[in-house]
Amino acid sequence: MNQKENYFIFILLLLPFCSLAQGTYVPLDREIYHIIERFQVKYGNKVPELHTGIRPYRRLDVAKLAEEAHWNQNDLSEADKFNKEYLLNDNWDYTTREARHTGKPLLNYFFRNKADLFHVDDQDYSLRVNPVLQFQVGKDSDTEGSRYINTRGVQVEGNINNRLGFYTFLADNQARFPGYVEERVARDTIVPNEGYFKPFKTTGYDFITARGYINYGLSKNINVQFGHDKNFIGNGYRSLVLSDYSAPYFFLKLNTKIWRLHYMNLFSEMSSDFEFRDQLFPKKYFAYHHLSLNITPNINVGLFESVIFARGKGRFELQYLNPIIFYRSVEQQLGSNDNSLLGFDFKANILRTAQVYGQFMLDEFLLSEVRAGNGWWANKQSFQLGAKYFDVAGIPNLDAQGEFNFIRPYTYQHEDQFTNYQHYRQPLAHPMGANLYEFIGILRYQPTGRLFLTGKAFYTKQGVDADSANWGSNVLKSYNQHPYPSPNLQEYGHTVAGRNATNLLHLDLTASWQLRHNMFIDVKQIIRKRESELATLNNNASFTSVSFRWNIPQRLQEF
C-alpha cells in the first residue's frame, strides 16, 4: 500500500466524525492579501481567529473581517469602501448578508452576482465556477522577440451540506519569459513556481497549473485539509521557512484553533528531483508544525519546526506524524540524519496604523562556534525584520513596507536532494536561496477604488556559486561540496556574500485597473541592474509588459 492510499484511508476514517465545515480558503495573491492585512491591522482585534502568519486565510475569517470594516464604514476612505465591498462580494457564501446580485444576469444563469460567472446557493450545497484567463505581452531588452504568457483555465469551489469544502484550479499555460527568468530556468531546469513542463516552439514553455483540495470540519475548533496547493508562513514579503515560490505539493494539513492559539500541522509529499524522462520522480517528505499565540489582540508570536526526510522506496517515517513532539528528538532516536529547522516569528500592530514583524530560523549551529565568530560553515541561520505603515503621512491608502532579510551561507542545503530544503528543484523558502542579505521597499497607493499603483525595490547582495564551486547560495547543491582550497575542507571564513559578491537591484513599477470583480489590466515596468565580482554576471536589463487577467494573480518573478 503506497503513501497516498494511506493518506486517503486516514481521511475516510475521519469522515464519520465531521460535524462542522470550515469552508475554503482565499487563494494566495499578494495584492488581495495586502488589502486583508490592511483591514486586519485596523480591525483585526475584533477577529482574533485570523492569525495572519499562517496563509492562506479561511474565507470565513476574511468575511468576518470585511463585515467588521462594514460596521466601521464611517471611518473608511472611498478606496477602503471599495475594498470592503470587494471582500464581501468575493466571500459572499460566508457573510451574514445575501449574495450581491448584479440585477442584470446574462441568459438568466450567468453573472447573477458580482463575483462569479456561475453560482448555485442551495440549502444543501453551494457552487462557484469562474474562468481563469491571463494574456500578457511584453518586450525584454535582453532577448529578441516578444515575451508572453497565455493562460486559460477554470476555478471551481463550494461546499456540500456545510460539512465538506472543495476547491480546484486548473489552467493550461504557454509562456516565453524575459532573460533573467530564462537564466533561472537554465540553471535549475525548471519553470519557477511550476512543476512538470515541456518545451514550446523554440524558446517557450508549456505547462499545466493544477491545485485542489478538500476541507473537513472535524469540530468547531479543528479542520483537516487534503490536496495539492501552496502555503506561506510569516507576515513578511518573503518567508524564511515556507514560501509560495515552489511548485504546488501534495499535503495533509490540520488546523486547530482554541482560545488564542492556532496550531497547524502540515505533512507533505514532495519531489526531490526532476528529469525529462518517463519515470516516477524520486520522493521526499516534509513535516511541519507551527504554534501561533495572540498574546494580546495586537501582539502575536509563533514557534515552528520542520523536518525534511526520505526513506527507501518512498516510505513516510510514521513517527513524524506525532503532532506535538520535538522533531529533533525523533530524528536522534531514529539515528537518522534528516534535515530539521526550527524558529519563531512575531508581529505587533501599532495604533491601527502600523505593524512590525520578524522571523528567525535556525538550521544548524554550535553555540561555541557562533561565539567564536570565525565564520564556521555549519552555522546556518536566517532572520527577517520588517515594518508596514498604512496611510503614510495621513494620505488615505498610501501604504509603505520595508523589510530586511539575512541568510547565512549553506542555509537550507543538506547532504543530497532528498534532505535539502527544496521541492521540484525550487527553494521552499527564499526564492534566491541563501548566502545573502536583502533590503525590500514597497510603496502602494490606491487613489480610487479601481486603480492600484505599486512600486517595489529589491536590493540583494549575494555570494553566488561559480561553476562547480559551492559557496552556499544554491539550495540544490550538497553542503558536502563546500570548497576545497587545501587538502581539508574550508571550515571557516564563510561570511555572507564573502565570495563572488553580486549586487542586484530589481525595480518593479505596476499600475493595475480593476475592470470588474477580479478582472484587471496591468501595465508593468521592470528594471534590473546586476554587478558582480564575476564579470560574466554583470547585466543591465528592462522588461515592459501589458496584461489582462481574470481570476488569477500576477505572476511575480522577483529573484
XYZ file of C-alpha atoms in Angstrom:
559
model
C 0.000 0.000 0.000
C 1.542 3.346 -1.034
C 1.601 6.585 0.936
C -1.251 8.256 -0.968
C -3.507 5.293 -0.189
C -2.577 5.624 3.489
C -3.472 9.329 3.424
C -6.801 8.565 1.754
C -7.710 5.884 4.291
C -6.831 8.306 7.090
C -9.248 10.872 5.642
C -12.014 8.264 5.314
C -11.573 7.308 8.956
C -12.079 10.931 9.933
C -15.240 11.429 7.888
C -17.748 9.933 10.352
C -16.637 12.478 12.948
C -17.073 15.547 10.747
C -19.563 17.949 12.240
C -18.743 21.445 11.037
C -17.360 22.634 7.721
C -14.629 25.227 7.689
C -15.131 26.137 4.023
C -12.450 27.092 1.530
C -9.508 29.465 1.556
C -8.722 32.753 -0.178
C -6.220 31.872 -2.953
C -2.754 33.319 -2.377
C -2.478 36.704 -4.110
C -0.064 39.420 -2.951
C -2.351 42.338 -3.769
C -5.534 40.865 -2.294
C -3.683 39.766 0.825
C -2.370 43.309 1.242
C -5.982 44.525 1.427
C -6.783 41.842 4.006
C -3.708 42.710 6.082
C -4.592 46.413 5.934
C -8.033 45.688 7.402
C -6.520 43.277 9.915
C -4.268 46.000 11.337
C -7.242 48.365 11.606
C -9.989 45.971 12.771
C -8.329 42.600 13.411
C -8.726 42.840 17.182
C -12.406 42.015 16.551
C -11.466 38.879 14.544
C -8.823 37.163 16.724
C -9.202 33.831 14.921
C -7.396 35.297 11.875
C -3.710 34.549 12.507
C -2.017 36.354 9.616
C 1.297 34.472 9.889
C -0.318 31.276 8.577
C -1.540 31.582 4.984
C -3.792 31.018 3.107
C -6.618 32.518 5.177
C -10.046 30.959 5.590
C -12.762 32.732 3.618
C -14.893 32.616 6.758
C -12.354 34.693 8.717
C -11.865 37.177 5.871
C -15.644 37.603 5.573
C -15.841 38.384 9.303
C -13.070 40.948 8.911
C -14.838 42.606 5.969
C -18.086 42.747 7.933
C -16.229 44.364 10.825
C -14.954 47.001 8.387
C -18.533 47.439 7.162
C -19.727 48.284 10.678
C -16.986 50.941 10.826
C -17.892 52.333 7.420
C -17.804 55.968 8.549
C -14.064 55.613 9.184
C -13.310 54.207 5.731
C -11.839 56.057 2.778
C -13.573 55.705 -0.571
C -10.940 53.191 -1.668
C -11.408 51.177 1.535
C -15.164 51.133 0.998
C -14.470 49.686 -2.443
C -12.075 47.119 -0.948
C -14.580 46.203 1.754
C -17.245 45.562 -0.879
C -14.738 43.542 -2.892
C -14.053 41.234 0.057
C -17.748 40.880 0.883
C -18.539 40.046 -2.741
C -15.628 37.637 -3.058
C -16.613 35.778 0.121
C -20.393 36.106 -0.177
C -21.057 32.499 0.836
C -19.523 33.180 4.278
C -21.127 36.530 5.075
C -24.311 37.125 7.028
C -25.719 39.181 4.172
C -27.204 37.877 0.956
C -25.031 37.461 -2.117
C -24.666 40.632 -4.137
C -26.850 40.411 -7.222
C -25.974 42.345 -10.338
C -29.591 42.857 -11.321
C -28.734 42.025 -14.951
C -27.800 38.350 -15.214
C -26.692 37.021 -18.573
C -29.132 34.450 -20.002
C -30.674 34.143 -16.505
C -27.824 31.919 -15.306
C -24.558 33.811 -15.621
C -23.193 36.745 -13.591
C -26.097 36.594 -11.147
C -23.748 38.066 -8.553
C -20.728 40.317 -8.845
C -18.107 37.698 -8.076
C -18.920 34.641 -10.174
C -19.586 33.653 -13.743
C -21.928 30.949 -12.421
C -23.020 30.097 -8.924
C -25.561 27.996 -7.052
C -26.608 28.803 -3.498
C -28.790 25.975 -2.222
C -29.661 24.962 1.317
C -27.612 21.760 0.965
C -24.716 22.969 -1.147
C -23.073 25.923 -2.849
C -21.065 26.037 -6.067
C -18.959 28.747 -7.684
C -17.497 28.473 -11.196
C -15.196 31.068 -12.732
C -12.966 31.295 -15.795
C -9.229 31.847 -15.435
C -7.539 33.955 -18.108
C -4.239 35.767 -18.449
C -2.795 37.280 -21.606
C 0.471 39.150 -21.171
C 2.759 40.532 -23.857
C 5.993 42.393 -23.311
C 9.427 43.322 -24.565
C 12.696 42.458 -22.842
C 15.959 44.294 -23.554
C 17.966 41.065 -23.144
C 16.127 38.909 -25.673
C 14.744 39.104 -29.180
C 11.066 38.822 -29.979
C 8.100 39.333 -27.720
C 7.716 37.795 -24.277
C 4.274 36.488 -23.385
C 2.093 34.452 -21.053
C -1.063 32.773 -22.343
C -3.176 31.136 -19.619
C -6.661 29.619 -19.908
C -8.383 27.685 -17.186
C -11.182 27.288 -14.677
C -11.659 27.701 -10.928
C -14.375 25.774 -9.066
C -15.190 25.822 -5.365
C -18.051 25.225 -2.982
C -19.318 23.134 -0.109
C -21.724 20.256 0.481
C -24.085 20.076 3.461
C -21.906 22.578 5.313
C -19.578 19.669 6.007
C -17.260 19.418 3.020
C -15.486 22.306 1.311
C -13.757 21.783 -2.025
C -11.614 23.834 -4.392
C -9.895 23.242 -7.729
C -7.844 25.411 -10.069
C -6.753 24.085 -13.457
C -5.017 26.106 -16.163
C -3.026 25.466 -19.341
C -0.108 27.828 -19.974
C 2.286 28.752 -22.744
C 4.988 31.298 -21.985
C 8.177 32.969 -23.160
C 9.899 34.653 -20.242
C 12.287 37.631 -20.015
C 16.005 36.944 -19.981
C 16.582 36.855 -16.222
C 13.847 34.223 -15.822
C 15.376 32.207 -18.675
C 18.629 32.183 -16.671
C 16.829 30.623 -13.707
C 15.168 28.024 -15.942
C 18.550 27.114 -17.448
C 20.220 26.846 -14.027
C 17.571 24.760 -12.279
C 15.979 23.084 -15.344
C 12.508 24.028 -14.113
C 9.947 26.783 -14.688
C 9.740 28.895 -11.490
C 6.598 28.273 -9.403
C 5.578 25.298 -11.557
C 6.039 21.554 -11.841
C 6.404 19.480 -14.987
C 6.843 21.422 -18.231
C 7.562 20.829 -21.914
C 9.370 22.984 -24.475
C 7.014 25.106 -26.574
C 8.113 26.050 -30.068
C 11.710 27.308 -29.988
C 12.164 29.280 -26.780
C 8.871 28.857 -24.933
C 7.435 26.595 -22.261
C 4.195 24.673 -21.987
C 2.925 23.650 -18.552
C -0.248 22.929 -16.603
C -1.002 24.581 -13.267
C -3.194 22.378 -11.086
C -4.214 22.947 -7.478
C -7.055 21.491 -5.476
C -8.139 20.296 -2.068
C -10.985 19.171 0.121
C -11.532 20.582 3.597
C -13.405 18.960 6.507
C -14.514 20.484 9.777
C -13.881 17.893 12.473
C -15.305 20.173 15.150
C -15.809 23.840 15.851
C -12.079 24.136 16.531
C -10.406 21.592 14.237
C -10.371 21.147 10.478
C -8.364 18.995 8.115
C -7.326 19.914 4.572
C -6.138 17.401 1.974
C -4.888 18.137 -1.521
C -2.326 19.881 -3.742
C -1.572 23.562 -3.141
C 0.901 26.003 -1.604
C 1.317 27.534 1.843
C 3.088 30.601 3.198
C 4.391 31.170 6.725
C 5.083 34.630 8.114
C 3.940 38.238 7.915
C 6.702 39.395 5.579
C 7.008 39.766 1.842
C 9.487 36.890 1.954
C 9.314 33.813 4.146
C 12.408 32.190 5.610
C 10.692 28.897 6.415
C 7.945 28.189 3.841
C 7.012 30.424 0.905
C 4.779 30.091 -2.151
C 7.709 30.100 -4.606
C 7.965 26.387 -5.380
C 5.508 24.188 -7.274
C 2.287 23.029 -5.541
C 2.756 19.911 -3.426
C 0.630 17.106 -2.017
C -0.234 17.591 1.656
C -2.395 16.813 4.644
C -2.928 19.785 6.975
C -4.640 20.063 10.335
C -5.615 23.434 11.811
C -6.605 23.640 15.465
C -7.906 26.909 16.933
C -8.545 27.096 20.672
C -8.622 30.216 22.831
C -5.868 32.485 21.478
C -3.985 29.630 19.835
C -3.719 28.454 16.246
C -1.806 25.183 15.885
C -1.054 23.992 12.357
C 0.337 20.582 11.345
C 1.457 20.039 7.761
C 2.568 16.709 6.281
C 3.701 16.849 2.656
C 4.981 14.595 -0.089
C 7.414 16.361 -2.410
C 9.594 15.638 -5.437
C 13.326 15.612 -4.784
C 14.336 15.869 -8.445
C 13.037 16.294 -11.978
C 14.264 14.959 -15.313
C 12.810 14.850 -18.821
C 12.217 11.117 -18.699
C 9.183 8.877 -18.492
C 9.729 7.725 -14.930
C 8.487 8.070 -11.389
C 10.291 11.036 -9.878
C 12.025 10.366 -6.527
C 10.073 11.390 -3.428
C 10.875 13.170 -0.207
C 8.709 14.192 2.736
C 8.178 17.336 4.754
C 6.631 17.586 8.221
C 5.964 20.957 9.802
C 4.131 22.352 12.797
C 3.510 25.924 13.861
C 2.046 27.220 17.116
C 0.702 30.775 16.927
C -0.387 32.688 20.051
C -2.189 36.027 20.257
C -0.628 37.402 23.447
C -2.900 40.429 23.106
C -5.293 41.416 20.300
C -2.358 43.241 18.657
C 0.676 41.104 19.523
C 1.314 37.640 18.119
C 4.216 35.214 18.479
C 4.726 31.861 16.808
C 7.021 28.867 17.200
C 7.695 26.483 14.336
C 9.661 23.375 13.482
C 10.093 21.353 10.312
C 11.917 18.282 9.086
C 12.666 17.014 5.581
C 13.498 13.358 5.069
C 13.354 10.369 2.737
C 13.305 6.626 3.261
C 13.853 3.688 0.941
C 11.085 3.001 -1.600
C 9.365 6.303 -0.835
C 8.225 5.422 2.692
C 6.953 8.060 5.108
C 8.521 7.989 8.573
C 5.408 7.430 10.696
C 6.987 8.803 13.866
C 6.905 12.284 12.345
C 3.097 12.102 12.336
C 3.126 12.846 16.064
C 1.641 16.366 16.056
C 3.025 17.514 19.407
C 6.635 16.402 19.590
C 10.051 17.947 19.094
C 11.155 16.637 15.692
C 14.835 16.817 16.570
C 14.327 14.275 19.361
C 12.611 11.884 16.928
C 15.479 12.306 14.488
C 18.025 11.459 17.182
C 16.133 8.397 18.410
C 15.840 7.117 14.857
C 19.570 7.535 14.332
C 18.811 9.432 11.133
C 20.429 12.455 9.546
C 17.243 14.203 8.479
C 17.140 17.962 7.962
C 15.445 19.786 10.846
C 14.768 23.514 11.133
C 13.218 25.470 13.976
C 12.497 29.075 14.787
C 9.980 31.714 15.770
C 8.094 34.646 14.282
C 6.261 37.655 15.681
C 4.182 40.664 14.767
C 2.851 43.692 16.620
C 0.121 46.005 15.339
C 0.593 49.600 16.479
C -2.205 52.167 16.863
C -4.173 50.718 13.934
C -1.695 52.308 11.501
C 1.483 50.224 11.572
C 2.912 46.765 12.068
C 6.369 45.449 12.921
C 7.167 41.805 12.247
C 10.027 39.374 12.093
C 11.167 35.801 11.705
C 14.170 33.854 12.981
C 15.198 30.409 11.763
C 17.906 28.002 12.921
C 19.132 25.319 10.545
C 22.356 24.127 12.192
C 24.707 25.787 14.684
C 27.132 25.274 17.553
C 26.968 27.954 20.219
C 30.730 27.832 20.764
C 31.338 28.444 17.056
C 28.819 31.285 16.980
C 30.596 32.935 19.916
C 33.972 32.451 18.246
C 32.775 34.443 15.244
C 35.111 32.652 12.824
C 32.518 32.053 10.109
C 32.150 28.302 10.583
C 30.362 26.952 7.522
C 27.780 24.939 9.521
C 26.468 27.907 11.492
C 23.368 28.249 9.359
C 20.752 30.773 10.425
C 18.496 33.401 8.924
C 16.403 36.266 10.224
C 13.927 38.825 8.974
C 12.825 42.185 10.320
C 10.205 44.403 8.718
C 7.577 47.082 9.186
C 4.378 48.219 7.463
C 2.921 51.718 7.670
C -0.615 52.389 6.469
C -1.929 55.787 5.316
C 1.542 57.319 5.215
C 1.578 60.979 6.297
C -2.195 60.848 6.656
C -2.717 60.149 2.945
C -5.515 57.550 2.624
C -4.433 54.249 1.073
C -0.784 55.202 0.702
C 0.944 52.233 2.319
C 4.646 51.522 2.783
C 6.589 48.403 3.716
C 10.270 47.897 4.470
C 11.948 44.549 5.062
C 15.439 43.196 5.720
C 16.370 39.536 5.216
C 19.656 37.894 6.226
C 20.558 34.286 5.349
C 23.937 32.692 6.113
C 25.833 30.560 3.588
C 24.775 26.903 3.221
C 21.448 27.503 4.971
C 18.803 25.094 3.596
C 21.481 22.891 1.966
C 21.919 19.301 3.121
C 23.638 16.088 2.056
C 21.600 15.494 -1.093
C 18.364 16.309 -2.903
C 16.391 14.026 -0.572
C 17.024 16.166 2.500
C 17.756 19.663 1.189
C 15.130 22.390 1.557
C 13.623 22.305 -1.929
C 10.744 20.799 -3.861
C 10.801 20.112 -7.603
C 14.238 21.783 -7.780
C 12.906 25.026 -6.285
C 13.651 26.555 -2.857
C 10.917 26.138 -0.270
C 11.819 29.396 1.481
C 13.557 32.421 -0.080
C 13.474 32.190 -3.914
C 17.117 33.296 -4.202
C 18.391 30.603 -1.855
C 20.952 31.638 0.770
C 24.248 33.453 1.402
C 22.577 36.839 1.041
C 21.202 39.905 2.664
C 18.313 41.787 1.128
C 16.520 45.098 1.527
C 12.957 45.412 0.231
C 10.961 48.612 -0.084
C 7.338 48.671 -1.265
C 5.028 51.641 -1.777
C 1.373 51.087 -2.646
C -1.179 53.763 -3.486
C -4.862 53.338 -4.266
C -6.147 56.817 -5.203
C -9.522 55.421 -6.301
C -11.254 52.120 -5.779
C -10.267 50.589 -9.101
C -6.728 51.958 -9.536
C -3.758 50.297 -7.824
C -0.254 51.778 -8.125
C 2.672 49.763 -6.766
C 6.401 50.393 -6.679
C 8.841 47.774 -5.376
C 12.599 47.903 -4.916
C 14.722 44.852 -4.078
C 18.413 45.262 -3.309
C 20.202 41.952 -2.767
C 23.852 41.217 -2.099
C 24.638 37.536 -2.520
C 27.722 35.367 -2.682
C 26.931 33.300 -5.758
C 28.341 29.919 -6.729
C 30.776 29.831 -9.640
C 30.879 26.791 -11.903
C 31.256 23.750 -9.631
C 32.298 25.718 -6.532
C 29.729 25.790 -3.757
C 29.801 28.972 -1.676
C 26.419 28.268 -0.115
C 23.893 30.160 -2.247
C 22.217 27.423 -4.308
C 19.919 25.244 -2.197
C 20.193 22.427 -4.752
C 23.874 21.763 -4.008
C 25.192 19.451 -1.300
C 26.861 21.061 1.695
C 29.478 18.294 1.458
C 30.769 20.109 -1.623
C 31.827 23.346 0.036
C 35.195 24.470 -1.381
C 38.482 22.571 -1.103
C 41.220 25.240 -1.153
C 43.527 22.776 0.621
C 43.515 19.033 1.351
C 40.950 19.825 4.045
C 37.546 21.372 3.683
C 37.436 25.118 4.218
C 35.704 25.087 7.580
C 35.952 28.773 8.484
C 35.839 32.229 6.986
C 32.354 31.901 5.483
C 30.662 35.292 5.687
C 27.527 36.432 3.883
C 28.440 37.427 0.312
C 32.122 36.976 1.206
C 32.955 35.319 -2.129
C 31.739 36.205 -5.626
C 29.719 39.103 -4.234
C 26.893 40.039 -6.596
C 24.734 43.136 -6.155
C 21.264 43.047 -7.680
C 18.818 45.937 -7.895
C 15.362 44.872 -9.080
C 12.724 47.598 -9.567
C 9.073 46.886 -10.370
C 6.535 49.599 -11.194
C 2.971 48.390 -11.792
C -0.327 50.137 -12.472
C -3.461 47.964 -12.293
C -7.038 48.866 -13.156
C -9.866 46.609 -11.967
C -12.418 46.468 -14.796
C -14.872 44.350 -12.822
C -14.605 41.893 -9.964
C -11.233 40.079 -10.214
C -10.646 41.356 -13.771
C -7.544 43.539 -14.213
C -5.461 45.369 -16.778
C -1.805 45.629 -15.671
C 0.961 47.821 -17.067
C 4.366 46.806 -15.697
C 7.921 48.086 -15.968
C 10.815 46.058 -14.532
C 14.346 47.466 -14.381
C 17.306 45.350 -13.271
C 20.947 46.152 -12.623
C 23.405 43.424 -11.614
C 27.072 43.960 -10.758
C 29.306 41.084 -9.707
C 32.884 40.146 -8.927
C 32.271 37.605 -11.693
C 32.276 39.794 -14.797
C 30.122 37.339 -16.748
C 27.198 38.095 -14.430
C 27.203 41.861 -14.981
C 23.969 42.884 -16.649
C 21.524 45.758 -17.102
C 18.048 44.875 -18.359
C 14.487 46.126 -18.569
C 11.152 44.472 -19.250
C 7.928 46.256 -20.230
C 4.607 44.433 -20.394
C 0.838 44.817 -20.585
C -1.505 42.095 -19.385
C -5.152 41.202 -18.998
C -6.034 38.780 -16.226
C -9.233 37.404 -14.787
C -9.399 35.397 -11.553
C -5.640 34.908 -11.405
C -2.918 36.837 -9.538
C 0.073 38.470 -11.171
C 2.897 36.065 -11.998
C 5.651 37.632 -9.896
C 9.247 36.659 -10.706
C 11.178 38.610 -8.106
C 14.579 36.951 -7.903
